């Protein structure tokens, strides 16, 4: 099989994933819709204009040399210091060619991302989850409702500025057979740690640590 783009013939990527050829082929086909493309950690990622995401997804799904028929998942990332703030990431899989690709779009709080449910039916719940946890709105979604948090929940839990504690907490009351809200009760004040391990800085040697140190000294000698 040969890759063809704009009248040019290319050698088809083999099953070992020639990501550079795949990247160049996609850029030739939808160059006006892609703002960036890179290969990092043996993974291909392209950044697409928000308003053109449906067009690019259709190409990646239906093009004979791509055939990304499976939407693995959709996730969001929050970058409060960046404008626009949010990134929506689509992970696609081509079983035919053994390809994987990550597609990303940037959007703000008030900038809706076109829904890709018309391209991948699996996007329905993924987009609802992204809306619920990040507050990223998807236009033309058939049923954009919260999917993980409770009815009437305020805010979006995976935003970086979401408060870690609040004034009320909820639980299921077996006697009332419903979810009830109660004042938050903390057994201790919230603490943060500025080191990676809780054992760092301990004034004493924990049992077993001396064996690890002896082994390390023996290997070095």
JSON list of C-alpha atoms in Angstrom, two decimals:
[
{"chain": "A", "resi": 1, "resn": "UNK", "atom": "CA", "xyz": [0.00, 0.00, 0.00]},
{"chain": "A", "resi": 2, "resn": "UNK", "atom": "CA", "xyz": [1.25, 3.50, -0.80]},
{"chain": "A", "resi": 3, "resn": "UNK", "atom": "CA", "xyz": [0.27, 6.75, 0.83]},
{"chain": "A", "resi": 4, "resn": "UNK", "atom": "CA", "xyz": [-1.06, 9.33, -1.60]},
{"chain": "A", "resi": 5, "resn": "UNK", "atom": "CA", "xyz": [-1.47, 13.02, -0.78]},
{"chain": "A", "resi": 6, "resn": "UNK", "atom": "CA", "xyz": [-1.96, 15.85, -3.24]},
{"chain": "A", "resi": 7, "resn": "UNK", "atom": "CA", "xyz": [-0.85, 13.72, -6.19]},
{"chain": "A", "resi": 8, "resn": "UNK", "atom": "CA", "xyz": [2.32, 12.51, -4.47]},
{"chain": "A", "resi": 9, "resn": "UNK", "atom": "CA", "xyz": [3.03, 8.90, -3.62]},
{"chain": "A", "resi": 10, "resn": "UNK", "atom": "CA", "xyz": [4.63, 7.95, -0.35]},
{"chain": "A", "resi": 11, "resn": "UNK", "atom": "CA", "xyz": [5.86, 4.70, 1.06]},
{"chain": "A", "resi": 12, "resn": "UNK", "atom": "CA", "xyz": [3.33, 3.29, 3.49]},
{"chain": "A", "resi": 13, "resn": "UNK", "atom": "CA", "xyz": [4.36, 3.11, 7.16]},
{"chain": "A", "resi": 14, "resn": "UNK", "atom": "CA", "xyz": [5.03, -0.45, 8.27]},
{"chain": "A", "resi": 15, "resn": "UNK", "atom": "CA", "xyz": [3.50, -2.19, 11.28]},
{"chain": "A", "resi": 16, "resn": "UNK", "atom": "CA", "xyz": [6.35, -0.93, 13.49]},
{"chain": "A", "resi": 17, "resn": "UNK", "atom": "CA", "xyz": [4.86, 2.57, 13.34]},
{"chain": "A", "resi": 18, "resn": "UNK", "atom": "CA", "xyz": [6.89, 4.94, 11.21]},
{"chain": "A", "resi": 19, "resn": "UNK", "atom": "CA", "xyz": [5.51, 7.95, 13.05]},
{"chain": "A", "resi": 20, "resn": "UNK", "atom": "CA", "xyz": [7.44, 10.49, 11.03]},
{"chain": "A", "resi": 21, "resn": "UNK", "atom": "CA", "xyz": [5.85, 9.35, 7.76]},
{"chain": "A", "resi": 22, "resn": "UNK", "atom": "CA", "xyz": [2.42, 9.30, 9.38]},
{"chain": "A", "resi": 23, "resn": "UNK", "atom": "CA", "xyz": [2.94, 12.82, 10.73]},
{"chain": "A", "resi": 24, "resn": "UNK", "atom": "CA", "xyz": [3.99, 14.16, 7.32]},
{"chain": "A", "resi": 25, "resn": "UNK", "atom": "CA", "xyz": [1.06, 12.46, 5.61]},
{"chain": "A", "resi": 26, "resn": "UNK", "atom": "CA", "xyz": [-1.47, 13.98, 8.02]},
{"chain": "A", "resi": 27, "resn": "UNK", "atom": "CA", "xyz": [0.13, 17.42, 7.74]},
{"chain": "A", "resi": 28, "resn": "UNK", "atom": "CA", "xyz": [-0.06, 17.23, 3.93]},
{"chain": "A", "resi": 29, "resn": "UNK", "atom": "CA", "xyz": [-3.75, 16.35, 4.06]},
{"chain": "A", "resi": 30, "resn": "UNK", "atom": "CA", "xyz": [-5.06, 18.74, 6.74]},
{"chain": "A", "resi": 31, "resn": "UNK", "atom": "CA", "xyz": [-2.29, 21.31, 7.06]},
{"chain": "A", "resi": 32, "resn": "UNK", "atom": "CA", "xyz": [-4.73, 24.25, 7.33]},
{"chain": "A", "resi": 33, "resn": "UNK", "atom": "CA", "xyz": [-6.41, 22.68, 10.36]},
{"chain": "A", "resi": 34, "resn": "UNK", "atom": "CA", "xyz": [-3.31, 21.63, 12.32]},
{"chain": "A", "resi": 35, "resn": "UNK", "atom": "CA", "xyz": [-1.34, 24.18, 14.35]},
{"chain": "A", "resi": 36, "resn": "UNK", "atom": "CA", "xyz": [1.37, 21.83, 15.68]},
{"chain": "A", "resi": 37, "resn": "UNK", "atom": "CA", "xyz": [2.60, 18.26, 15.34]},
{"chain": "A", "resi": 38, "resn": "UNK", "atom": "CA", "xyz": [5.30, 16.50, 17.32]},
{"chain": "A", "resi": 39, "resn": "UNK", "atom": "CA", "xyz": [6.60, 13.07, 18.26]},
{"chain": "A", "resi": 40, "resn": "UNK", "atom": "CA", "xyz": [7.46, 12.71, 21.93]},
{"chain": "A", "resi": 41, "resn": "UNK", "atom": "CA", "xyz": [8.14, 9.52, 23.87]},
{"chain": "A", "resi": 42, "resn": "UNK", "atom": "CA", "xyz": [7.37, 7.50, 20.72]},
{"chain": "A", "resi": 43, "resn": "UNK", "atom": "CA", "xyz": [3.89, 9.02, 20.51]},
{"chain": "A", "resi": 44, "resn": "UNK", "atom": "CA", "xyz": [2.46, 11.26, 17.79]},
{"chain": "A", "resi": 45, "resn": "UNK", "atom": "CA", "xyz": [0.45, 14.27, 18.94]},
{"chain": "A", "resi": 46, "resn": "UNK", "atom": "CA", "xyz": [-1.18, 16.91, 16.75]},
{"chain": "A", "resi": 47, "resn": "UNK", "atom": "CA", "xyz": [-2.80, 20.16, 17.88]},
{"chain": "A", "resi": 48, "resn": "UNK", "atom": "CA", "xyz": [-5.89, 21.16, 15.92]},
{"chain": "A", "resi": 49, "resn": "UNK", "atom": "CA", "xyz": [-7.91, 24.36, 15.62]},
{"chain": "A", "resi": 50, "resn": "UNK", "atom": "CA", "xyz": [-10.90, 24.06, 17.93]},
{"chain": "A", "resi": 51, "resn": "UNK", "atom": "CA", "xyz": [-13.49, 24.88, 15.29]},
{"chain": "A", "resi": 52, "resn": "UNK", "atom": "CA", "xyz": [-12.10, 22.23, 12.89]},
{"chain": "A", "resi": 53, "resn": "UNK", "atom": "CA", "xyz": [-11.95, 19.26, 15.25]},
{"chain": "A", "resi": 54, "resn": "UNK", "atom": "CA", "xyz": [-14.89, 17.43, 13.63]},
{"chain": "A", "resi": 55, "resn": "UNK", "atom": "CA", "xyz": [-13.36, 17.78, 10.15]},
{"chain": "A", "resi": 56, "resn": "UNK", "atom": "CA", "xyz": [-10.01, 16.40, 11.32]},
{"chain": "A", "resi": 57, "resn": "UNK", "atom": "CA", "xyz": [-11.65, 13.54, 13.21]},
{"chain": "A", "resi": 58, "resn": "UNK", "atom": "CA", "xyz": [-13.59, 12.54, 10.10]},
{"chain": "A", "resi": 59, "resn": "UNK", "atom": "CA", "xyz": [-10.37, 12.48, 8.10]},
{"chain": "A", "resi": 60, "resn": "UNK", "atom": "CA", "xyz": [-8.52, 10.41, 10.70]},
{"chain": "A", "resi": 61, "resn": "UNK", "atom": "CA", "xyz": [-11.39, 7.94, 10.90]},
{"chain": "A", "resi": 62, "resn": "UNK", "atom": "CA", "xyz": [-12.20, 7.51, 7.20]},
{"chain": "A", "resi": 63, "resn": "UNK", "atom": "CA", "xyz": [-8.90, 8.00, 5.36]},
{"chain": "A", "resi": 64, "resn": "UNK", "atom": "CA", "xyz": [-7.67, 4.67, 4.02]},
{"chain": "A", "resi": 65, "resn": "UNK", "atom": "CA", "xyz": [-4.14, 5.29, 5.29]},
{"chain": "A", "resi": 66, "resn": "UNK", "atom": "CA", "xyz": [-5.25, 6.29, 8.81]},
{"chain": "A", "resi": 67, "resn": "UNK", "atom": "CA", "xyz": [-8.41, 4.38, 9.76]},
{"chain": "A", "resi": 68, "resn": "UNK", "atom": "CA", "xyz": [-8.50, 5.54, 13.37]},
{"chain": "A", "resi": 69, "resn": "UNK", "atom": "CA", "xyz": [-11.79, 3.79, 13.94]},
{"chain": "A", "resi": 70, "resn": "UNK", "atom": "CA", "xyz": [-11.59, 3.60, 17.73]},
{"chain": "A", "resi": 71, "resn": "UNK", "atom": "CA", "xyz": [-11.84, 6.49, 20.17]},
{"chain": "A", "resi": 72, "resn": "UNK", "atom": "CA", "xyz": [-10.04, 5.23, 23.26]},
{"chain": "A", "resi": 73, "resn": "UNK", "atom": "CA", "xyz": [-10.89, 8.17, 25.51]},
{"chain": "A", "resi": 74, "resn": "UNK", "atom": "CA", "xyz": [-11.24, 11.93, 25.87]},
{"chain": "A", "resi": 75, "resn": "UNK", "atom": "CA", "xyz": [-9.70, 13.81, 28.76]},
{"chain": "A", "resi": 76, "resn": "UNK", "atom": "CA", "xyz": [-9.09, 17.39, 29.81]},
{"chain": "A", "resi": 77, "resn": "UNK", "atom": "CA", "xyz": [-6.16, 19.26, 31.34]},
{"chain": "A", "resi": 78, "resn": "UNK", "atom": "CA", "xyz": [-6.25, 22.56, 33.20]},
{"chain": "A", "resi": 79, "resn": "UNK", "atom": "CA", "xyz": [-3.54, 25.21, 32.83]},
{"chain": "A", "resi": 80, "resn": "UNK", "atom": "CA", "xyz": [-4.74, 28.24, 34.87]},
{"chain": "A", "resi": 81, "resn": "UNK", "atom": "CA", "xyz": [-1.76, 30.41, 33.89]},
{"chain": "A", "resi": 82, "resn": "UNK", "atom": "CA", "xyz": [-2.28, 29.86, 30.17]},
{"chain": "A", "resi": 83, "resn": "UNK", "atom": "CA", "xyz": [-4.70, 31.50, 27.72]},
{"chain": "A", "resi": 84, "resn": "UNK", "atom": "CA", "xyz": [-6.71, 29.63, 26.59]},
{"chain": "A", "resi": 85, "resn": "UNK", "atom": "CA", "xyz": [-6.82, 27.67, 29.79]},
{"chain": "A", "resi": 86, "resn": "UNK", "atom": "CA", "xyz": [-8.03, 24.16, 28.93]},
{"chain": "A", "resi": 87, "resn": "UNK", "atom": "CA", "xyz": [-6.84, 21.42, 26.60]},
{"chain": "A", "resi": 88, "resn": "UNK", "atom": "CA", "xyz": [-9.11, 18.63, 25.38]},
{"chain": "A", "resi": 89, "resn": "UNK", "atom": "CA", "xyz": [-7.16, 15.50, 24.42]},
{"chain": "A", "resi": 90, "resn": "UNK", "atom": "CA", "xyz": [-8.52, 12.73, 22.18]},
{"chain": "A", "resi": 91, "resn": "UNK", "atom": "CA", "xyz": [-6.71, 9.37, 22.08]},
{"chain": "A", "resi": 92, "resn": "UNK", "atom": "CA", "xyz": [-7.36, 7.40, 18.89]},
{"chain": "A", "resi": 93, "resn": "UNK", "atom": "CA", "xyz": [-6.41, 3.87, 17.82]},
{"chain": "A", "resi": 94, "resn": "UNK", "atom": "CA", "xyz": [-6.12, 2.31, 14.36]},
{"chain": "A", "resi": 95, "resn": "UNK", "atom": "CA", "xyz": [-6.31, -1.46, 14.67]},
{"chain": "A", "resi": 96, "resn": "UNK", "atom": "CA", "xyz": [-5.81, -1.83, 10.92]},
{"chain": "A", "resi": 97, "resn": "UNK", "atom": "CA", "xyz": [-2.41, -0.10, 10.85]},
{"chain": "A", "resi": 98, "resn": "UNK", "atom": "CA", "xyz": [-1.45, -0.49, 14.51]},
{"chain": "A", "resi": 99, "resn": "UNK", "atom": "CA", "xyz": [-1.26, 3.30, 14.89]},
{"chain": "A", "resi": 100, "resn": "UNK", "atom": "CA", "xyz": [-2.01, 5.47, 17.90]},
{"chain": "A", "resi": 101, "resn": "UNK", "atom": "CA", "xyz": [-2.42, 9.24, 17.80]},
{"chain": "A", "resi": 102, "resn": "UNK", "atom": "CA", "xyz": [-3.22, 11.96, 20.31]},
{"chain": "A", "resi": 103, "resn": "UNK", "atom": "CA", "xyz": [-5.26, 14.93, 19.10]},
{"chain": "A", "resi": 104, "resn": "UNK", "atom": "CA", "xyz": [-5.41, 18.11, 21.19]},
{"chain": "A", "resi": 105, "resn": "UNK", "atom": "CA", "xyz": [-7.44, 21.30, 21.04]},
{"chain": "A", "resi": 106, "resn": "UNK", "atom": "CA", "xyz": [-7.14, 24.38, 23.27]},
{"chain": "A", "resi": 107, "resn": "UNK", "atom": "CA", "xyz": [-10.19, 26.20, 24.57]},
{"chain": "A", "resi": 108, "resn": "UNK", "atom": "CA", "xyz": [-11.26, 28.72, 27.20]},
{"chain": "A", "resi": 109, "resn": "UNK", "atom": "CA", "xyz": [-14.03, 28.72, 29.78]},
{"chain": "A", "resi": 110, "resn": "UNK", "atom": "CA", "xyz": [-16.46, 30.47, 27.44]},
{"chain": "A", "resi": 111, "resn": "UNK", "atom": "CA", "xyz": [-15.34, 28.86, 24.17]},
{"chain": "A", "resi": 112, "resn": "UNK", "atom": "CA", "xyz": [-17.34, 25.71, 23.31]},
{"chain": "A", "resi": 113, "resn": "UNK", "atom": "CA", "xyz": [-15.65, 22.78, 21.60]},
{"chain": "A", "resi": 114, "resn": "UNK", "atom": "CA", "xyz": [-17.67, 21.15, 18.78]},
{"chain": "A", "resi": 115, "resn": "UNK", "atom": "CA", "xyz": [-18.87, 17.72, 19.86]},
{"chain": "A", "resi": 116, "resn": "UNK", "atom": "CA", "xyz": [-17.45, 14.71, 17.98]},
{"chain": "A", "resi": 117, "resn": "UNK", "atom": "CA", "xyz": [-20.35, 12.42, 18.90]},
{"chain": "A", "resi": 118, "resn": "UNK", "atom": "CA", "xyz": [-21.39, 12.46, 15.24]},
{"chain": "A", "resi": 119, "resn": "UNK", "atom": "CA", "xyz": [-18.01, 10.88, 14.41]},
{"chain": "A", "resi": 120, "resn": "UNK", "atom": "CA", "xyz": [-17.51, 8.59, 17.43]},
{"chain": "A", "resi": 121, "resn": "UNK", "atom": "CA", "xyz": [-20.57, 7.54, 19.42]},
{"chain": "A", "resi": 122, "resn": "UNK", "atom": "CA", "xyz": [-18.27, 6.68, 22.34]},
{"chain": "A", "resi": 123, "resn": "UNK", "atom": "CA", "xyz": [-17.56, 10.41, 22.73]},
{"chain": "A", "resi": 124, "resn": "UNK", "atom": "CA", "xyz": [-20.98, 10.90, 24.36]},
{"chain": "A", "resi": 125, "resn": "UNK", "atom": "CA", "xyz": [-20.01, 9.85, 27.87]},
{"chain": "A", "resi": 126, "resn": "UNK", "atom": "CA", "xyz": [-16.40, 11.04, 27.54]},
{"chain": "A", "resi": 127, "resn": "UNK", "atom": "CA", "xyz": [-17.54, 14.57, 26.73]},
{"chain": "A", "resi": 128, "resn": "UNK", "atom": "CA", "xyz": [-20.07, 14.53, 29.56]},
{"chain": "A", "resi": 129, "resn": "UNK", "atom": "CA", "xyz": [-17.29, 13.51, 31.96]},
{"chain": "A", "resi": 130, "resn": "UNK", "atom": "CA", "xyz": [-15.00, 16.29, 30.69]},
{"chain": "A", "resi": 131, "resn": "UNK", "atom": "CA", "xyz": [-17.82, 18.81, 31.05]},
{"chain": "A", "resi": 132, "resn": "UNK", "atom": "CA", "xyz": [-18.62, 17.59, 34.57]},
{"chain": "A", "resi": 133, "resn": "UNK", "atom": "CA", "xyz": [-15.06, 17.62, 35.91]},
{"chain": "A", "resi": 134, "resn": "UNK", "atom": "CA", "xyz": [-13.54, 20.58, 34.00]},
{"chain": "A", "resi": 135, "resn": "UNK", "atom": "CA", "xyz": [-16.50, 22.67, 32.86]},
{"chain": "A", "resi": 136, "resn": "UNK", "atom": "CA", "xyz": [-15.47, 22.48, 29.20]},
{"chain": "A", "resi": 137, "resn": "UNK", "atom": "CA", "xyz": [-18.62, 22.96, 27.14]},
{"chain": "A", "resi": 138, "resn": "UNK", "atom": "CA", "xyz": [-19.25, 20.86, 24.02]},
{"chain": "A", "resi": 139, "resn": "UNK", "atom": "CA", "xyz": [-21.59, 22.42, 21.49]},
{"chain": "A", "resi": 140, "resn": "UNK", "atom": "CA", "xyz": [-24.11, 20.25, 19.64]},
{"chain": "A", "resi": 141, "resn": "UNK", "atom": "CA", "xyz": [-23.79, 17.47, 22.22]},
{"chain": "A", "resi": 142, "resn": "UNK", "atom": "CA", "xyz": [-27.10, 15.53, 22.33]},
{"chain": "A", "resi": 143, "resn": "UNK", "atom": "CA", "xyz": [-27.31, 15.34, 26.15]},
{"chain": "A", "resi": 144, "resn": "UNK", "atom": "CA", "xyz": [-24.64, 17.33, 27.98]},
{"chain": "A", "resi": 145, "resn": "UNK", "atom": "CA", "xyz": [-25.37, 16.61, 31.65]},
{"chain": "A", "resi": 146, "resn": "UNK", "atom": "CA", "xyz": [-23.21, 15.88, 34.66]},
{"chain": "A", "resi": 147, "resn": "UNK", "atom": "CA", "xyz": [-22.27, 12.23, 34.88]},
{"chain": "A", "resi": 148, "resn": "UNK", "atom": "CA", "xyz": [-20.12, 11.77, 38.02]},
{"chain": "A", "resi": 149, "resn": "UNK", "atom": "CA", "xyz": [-21.12, 14.47, 40.51]},
{"chain": "A", "resi": 150, "resn": "UNK", "atom": "CA", "xyz": [-24.44, 14.83, 42.29]},
{"chain": "A", "resi": 151, "resn": "UNK", "atom": "CA", "xyz": [-27.44, 16.78, 41.00]},
{"chain": "A", "resi": 152, "resn": "UNK", "atom": "CA", "xyz": [-27.08, 20.46, 41.89]},
{"chain": "A", "resi": 153, "resn": "UNK", "atom": "CA", "xyz": [-23.30, 20.15, 42.39]},
{"chain": "A", "resi": 154, "resn": "UNK", "atom": "CA", "xyz": [-21.53, 23.49, 42.07]},
{"chain": "A", "resi": 155, "resn": "UNK", "atom": "CA", "xyz": [-18.14, 23.82, 40.41]},
{"chain": "A", "resi": 156, "resn": "UNK", "atom": "CA", "xyz": [-15.91, 21.39, 38.54]},
{"chain": "A", "resi": 157, "resn": "UNK", "atom": "CA", "xyz": [-13.69, 19.16, 40.73]},
{"chain": "A", "resi": 158, "resn": "UNK", "atom": "CA", "xyz": [-10.65, 18.74, 38.45]},
{"chain": "A", "resi": 159, "resn": "UNK", "atom": "CA", "xyz": [-10.02, 22.44, 37.94]},
{"chain": "A", "resi": 160, "resn": "UNK", "atom": "CA", "xyz": [-6.81, 23.53, 39.63]},
{"chain": "A", "resi": 161, "resn": "UNK", "atom": "CA", "xyz": [-8.64, 26.29, 41.52]},
{"chain": "A", "resi": 162, "resn": "UNK", "atom": "CA", "xyz": [-11.35, 24.02, 42.89]},
{"chain": "A", "resi": 163, "resn": "UNK", "atom": "CA", "xyz": [-11.35, 24.21, 46.74]},
{"chain": "A", "resi": 164, "resn": "UNK", "atom": "CA", "xyz": [-10.02, 21.14, 48.55]},
{"chain": "A", "resi": 165, "resn": "UNK", "atom": "CA", "xyz": [-12.49, 21.50, 51.43]},
{"chain": "A", "resi": 166, "resn": "UNK", "atom": "CA", "xyz": [-15.95, 22.98, 51.66]},
{"chain": "A", "resi": 167, "resn": "UNK", "atom": "CA", "xyz": [-18.70, 23.69, 54.14]},
{"chain": "A", "resi": 168, "resn": "UNK", "atom": "CA", "xyz": [-20.91, 20.65, 53.49]},
{"chain": "A", "resi": 169, "resn": "UNK", "atom": "CA", "xyz": [-20.32, 17.03, 52.59]},
{"chain": "A", "resi": 170, "resn": "UNK", "atom": "CA", "xyz": [-22.74, 14.48, 51.22]},
{"chain": "A", "resi": 171, "resn": "UNK", "atom": "CA", "xyz": [-23.44, 10.83, 51.96]},
{"chain": "A", "resi": 172, "resn": "UNK", "atom": "CA", "xyz": [-26.17, 8.31, 51.32]},
{"chain": "A", "resi": 173, "resn": "UNK", "atom": "CA", "xyz": [-28.51, 7.92, 54.29]},
{"chain": "A", "resi": 174, "resn": "UNK", "atom": "CA", "xyz": [-29.86, 4.38, 54.41]},
{"chain": "A", "resi": 175, "resn": "UNK", "atom": "CA", "xyz": [-32.75, 5.36, 56.70]},
{"chain": "A", "resi": 176, "resn": "UNK", "atom": "CA", "xyz": [-33.93, 8.25, 54.50]},
{"chain": "A", "resi": 177, "resn": "UNK", "atom": "CA", "xyz": [-33.03, 6.34, 51.31]},
{"chain": "A", "resi": 178, "resn": "UNK", "atom": "CA", "xyz": [-31.50, 9.42, 49.72]},
{"chain": "A", "resi": 179, "resn": "UNK", "atom": "CA", "xyz": [-28.37, 11.56, 49.55]},
{"chain": "A", "resi": 180, "resn": "UNK", "atom": "CA", "xyz": [-28.12, 13.99, 52.49]},
{"chain": "A", "resi": 181, "resn": "UNK", "atom": "CA", "xyz": [-25.86, 16.99, 53.04]},
{"chain": "A", "resi": 182, "resn": "UNK", "atom": "CA", "xyz": [-24.14, 17.61, 56.38]},
{"chain": "A", "resi": 183, "resn": "UNK", "atom": "CA", "xyz": [-21.56, 20.10, 57.71]},
{"chain": "A", "resi": 184, "resn": "UNK", "atom": "CA", "xyz": [-17.97, 19.05, 57.05]},
{"chain": "A", "resi": 185, "resn": "UNK", "atom": "CA", "xyz": [-16.29, 17.42, 60.04]},
{"chain": "A", "resi": 186, "resn": "UNK", "atom": "CA", "xyz": [-12.49, 17.22, 59.87]},
{"chain": "A", "resi": 187, "resn": "UNK", "atom": "CA", "xyz": [-10.65, 15.20, 62.51]},
{"chain": "A", "resi": 188, "resn": "UNK", "atom": "CA", "xyz": [-7.52, 17.31, 61.91]},
{"chain": "A", "resi": 189, "resn": "UNK", "atom": "CA", "xyz": [-6.55, 20.42, 60.03]},
{"chain": "A", "resi": 190, "resn": "UNK", "atom": "CA", "xyz": [-5.59, 20.06, 56.39]},
{"chain": "A", "resi": 191, "resn": "UNK", "atom": "CA", "xyz": [-1.83, 19.68, 55.94]},
{"chain": "A", "resi": 192, "resn": "UNK", "atom": "CA", "xyz": [0.40, 19.98, 52.90]},
{"chain": "A", "resi": 193, "resn": "UNK", "atom": "CA", "xyz": [3.88, 18.52, 52.51]},
{"chain": "A", "resi": 194, "resn": "UNK", "atom": "CA", "xyz": [6.70, 20.03, 50.49]},
{"chain": "A", "resi": 195, "resn": "UNK", "atom": "CA", "xyz": [8.73, 16.82, 50.17]},
{"chain": "A", "resi": 196, "resn": "UNK", "atom": "CA", "xyz": [8.21, 13.64, 48.19]},
{"chain": "A", "resi": 197, "resn": "UNK", "atom": "CA", "xyz": [8.56, 11.02, 50.91]},
{"chain": "A", "resi": 198, "resn": "UNK", "atom": "CA", "xyz": [7.11, 11.18, 54.45]},
{"chain": "A", "resi": 199, "resn": "UNK", "atom": "CA", "xyz": [10.26, 9.44, 55.69]},
{"chain": "A", "resi": 200, "resn": "UNK", "atom": "CA", "xyz": [12.72, 12.06, 54.48]},
{"chain": "A", "resi": 201, "resn": "UNK", "atom": "CA", "xyz": [14.34, 13.98, 57.28]},
{"chain": "A", "resi": 202, "resn": "UNK", "atom": "CA", "xyz": [13.67, 11.32, 59.93]},
{"chain": "A", "resi": 203, "resn": "UNK", "atom": "CA", "xyz": [16.33, 11.59, 62.68]},
{"chain": "A", "resi": 204, "resn": "UNK", "atom": "CA", "xyz": [16.57, 7.82, 63.13]},
{"chain": "A", "resi": 205, "resn": "UNK", "atom": "CA", "xyz": [17.18, 4.83, 60.88]},
{"chain": "A", "resi": 206, "resn": "UNK", "atom": "CA", "xyz": [14.11, 2.71, 60.33]},
{"chain": "A", "resi": 207, "resn": "UNK", "atom": "CA", "xyz": [14.41, -1.08, 60.75]},
{"chain": "A", "resi": 208, "resn": "UNK", "atom": "CA", "xyz": [15.73, -2.59, 57.55]},
{"chain": "A", "resi": 209, "resn": "UNK", "atom": "CA", "xyz": [17.31, 0.62, 56.20]},
{"chain": "A", "resi": 210, "resn": "UNK", "atom": "CA", "xyz": [20.78, -0.39, 57.41]},
{"chain": "A", "resi": 211, "resn": "UNK", "atom": "CA", "xyz": [20.63, -3.51, 55.22]},
{"chain": "A", "resi": 212, "resn": "UNK", "atom": "CA", "xyz": [19.90, -1.41, 52.13]},
{"chain": "A", "resi": 213, "resn": "UNK", "atom": "CA", "xyz": [22.82, 0.91, 52.93]},
{"chain": "A", "resi": 214, "resn": "UNK", "atom": "CA", "xyz": [25.19, -2.05, 53.44]},
{"chain": "A", "resi": 215, "resn": "UNK", "atom": "CA", "xyz": [24.13, -3.55, 50.12]},
{"chain": "A", "resi": 216, "resn": "UNK", "atom": "CA", "xyz": [24.67, -0.25, 48.29]},
{"chain": "A", "resi": 217, "resn": "UNK", "atom": "CA", "xyz": [28.16, 0.13, 49.82]},
{"chain": "A", "resi": 218, "resn": "UNK", "atom": "CA", "xyz": [29.07, -3.44, 48.85]},
{"chain": "A", "resi": 219, "resn": "UNK", "atom": "CA", "xyz": [28.02, -2.92, 45.24]},
{"chain": "A", "resi": 220, "resn": "UNK", "atom": "CA", "xyz": [29.98, 0.34, 44.98]},
{"chain": "A", "resi": 221, "resn": "UNK", "atom": "CA", "xyz": [33.15, -1.31, 46.33]}
]
